[in-house]
Amino acid sequence: MSGKSYTFSHAISLQPAHSITQGLRAVDIGMPDLAVFKQHHADYVAALRSTGAHVELLDALEDYPDSVFVEDAALCLPEGAIVMRPGAPSRLGEAATMAPTLAKFYDDIRTIDAPDFIEGGDILTTEREILVGTSARTTSGGIEALRRTTADWGYTVREVATPEGVLHFKTDCSLLDEDTILSTKRLAVSGCFEGYKVLNTAEGEEACANTIRFNELVIMPAGFPKTAEMLDKAGYNVREVGNSEAAKLDGGMSCLSLRFSPPSA
Ligand code: GLY
């Protein structure tokens, strides 16, 4: 089926917790405001739902400050789901909490086991392959474990590199359609998207590279007018959502949901 990498019947999101104030961040650019975060999160979930998708909205997990970034906990494919093994020690236990929710939608749930590490934010699933960036959170061993885990489902897993100092591979790129990737220039110059059409984020707007194609929408963080205009002119249906608080914790549009079409849908 064409478009399976961005056409979804379901998503899972998880409410921001009071403990987001203790969330991980590379640089301190201010304390996230929970009330504003909750409003942005509600707008984000509304955008997903506006496409007709079912969004399973989970309660906040106070023990895991970064758990709102639910994408890192699992990879959901049409054939089954895989519980990740986050490389951030404070997030290691978080992934297992996702298993009961995944079990509502999937019979086949697999796990990435010790000693390997991999986070969903480093995984870009396209129509033809799964690209995974090594990063401070994802090891080559984790990528090899994902390759083994998805081999019988017929996937090709390709190891690529996340730019130095960038949290996740998808901090710097997004899938826009079967053939097109939105990317920062610093990532695209690595050559990892050879064979794809690449649209670069506008100069100074690198922080909007983490955008998602979700059904008919391209959902991007608000405040990046040049890139939004470029995507609009390219024919994409752009929806902007506030992301100022998640950004204080290095989070973006992809981090806030797991997007999938379960086998029974
Ligand atoms: N604050 C998101 C993360 O570091 O995983």
Tab-separated table of N, CA, C and O in Angstrom, residues 9-10 76-81 102 104-109 153 260-265:
chain	number	residue	atom	x	y	z
A	9	SER	N	-4.267	4.953	11.258
A	9	SER	CA	-5.613	4.952	11.848
A	9	SER	C	-5.570	5.275	13.336
A	9	SER	O	-6.602	5.600	13.922
A	10	HIS	N	-4.395	5.132	13.948
A	10	HIS	CA	-4.287	5.265	15.410
A	10	HIS	C	-3.044	6.070	15.814
A	10	HIS	O	-2.064	6.140	15.055
A	76	CYS	N	6.064	1.214	16.335
A	76	CYS	CA	4.848	0.523	15.911
A	76	CYS	C	4.856	0.367	14.396
A	76	CYS	O	4.908	1.360	13.671
A	77	LEU	N	4.813	-0.858	13.940
A	77	LEU	CA	4.790	-1.160	12.509
A	77	LEU	C	3.485	-1.893	12.202
A	77	LEU	O	2.821	-2.370	13.121
A	78	PRO	N	3.098	-2.000	10.951
A	78	PRO	CA	1.833	-2.682	10.656
A	78	PRO	C	1.806	-4.134	11.161
A	78	PRO	O	0.764	-4.650	11.527
A	79	GLU	N	2.977	-4.776	11.195
A	79	GLU	CA	3.025	-6.197	11.565
A	79	GLU	C	3.058	-6.433	13.068
A	79	GLU	O	2.705	-7.517	13.546
A	80	GLY	N	3.555	-5.473	13.830
A	80	GLY	CA	3.713	-5.657	15.264
A	80	GLY	C	4.395	-4.457	15.886
A	80	GLY	O	4.750	-3.502	15.190
A	81	ALA	N	4.547	-4.508	17.209
A	81	ALA	CA	5.165	-3.394	17.935
A	81	ALA	C	6.428	-3.876	18.635
A	81	ALA	O	6.528	-5.043	19.024
A	102	LEU	N	0.167	-1.178	24.180
A	102	LEU	CA	0.424	-1.789	22.868
A	102	LEU	C	-0.364	-3.091	22.715
A	102	LEU	O	-0.854	-3.411	21.625
A	104	LYS	N	-3.246	-3.738	23.589
A	104	LYS	CA	-4.637	-3.502	23.168
A	104	LYS	C	-4.782	-3.569	21.651
A	104	LYS	O	-5.854	-3.803	21.120
A	105	PHE	N	-3.664	-3.294	20.963
A	105	PHE	CA	-3.727	-3.170	19.505
A	105	PHE	C	-2.954	-4.252	18.764
A	105	PHE	O	-3.159	-4.454	17.569
A	106	TYR	N	-2.005	-4.884	19.458
A	106	TYR	CA	-1.107	-5.830	18.785
A	106	TYR	C	-1.062	-7.172	19.512
A	106	TYR	O	-0.977	-7.206	20.747
A	107	ASP	N	-1.036	-8.269	18.732
A	107	ASP	CA	-0.762	-9.596	19.293
A	107	ASP	C	0.737	-9.836	19.354
A	107	ASP	O	1.234	-10.539	20.224
A	108	ASP	N	1.451	-9.263	18.384
A	108	ASP	CA	2.892	-9.516	18.278
A	108	ASP	C	3.662	-8.312	18.839
A	108	ASP	O	3.775	-7.274	18.177
A	109	ILE	N	4.143	-8.451	20.073
A	109	ILE	CA	4.932	-7.378	20.697
A	109	ILE	C	6.311	-7.932	21.026
A	109	ILE	O	6.432	-8.958	21.715
A	153	TRP	N	9.661	-9.660	9.232
A	153	TRP	CA	8.576	-8.823	8.700
A	153	TRP	C	8.987	-8.188	7.358
A	153	TRP	O	8.224	-7.448	6.756
A	260	PHE	N	0.373	4.762	14.125
A	260	PHE	CA	0.362	3.400	13.595
A	260	PHE	C	-1.022	3.010	13.072
A	260	PHE	O	-2.018	3.681	13.351
A	261	SER	N	-1.035	1.914	12.340
A	261	SER	CA	-2.289	1.267	11.937
A	261	SER	C	-2.164	-0.178	12.383
A	261	SER	O	-1.391	-0.944	11.794
A	262	PRO	N	-2.858	-0.555	13.429
A	262	PRO	CA	-2.686	-1.928	13.938
A	262	PRO	C	-3.230	-2.946	12.940
A	262	PRO	O	-4.067	-2.612	12.092
A	263	PRO	N	-2.774	-4.194	13.043
A	263	PRO	CA	-3.171	-5.211	12.067
A	263	PRO	C	-4.687	-5.372	11.951
A	263	PRO	O	-5.197	-5.657	10.879
A	264	SER	N	-5.396	-5.154	13.041
A	264	SER	CA	-6.852	-5.379	13.019
A	264	SER	C	-7.624	-4.194	12.456
A	264	SER	O	-8.829	-4.285	12.238
A	265	ALA	N	-6.928	-3.051	12.227
A	265	ALA	CA	-7.664	-1.837	11.805
A	265	ALA	C	-8.100	-1.923	10.356
A	265	ALA	O	-7.490	-2.583	9.550
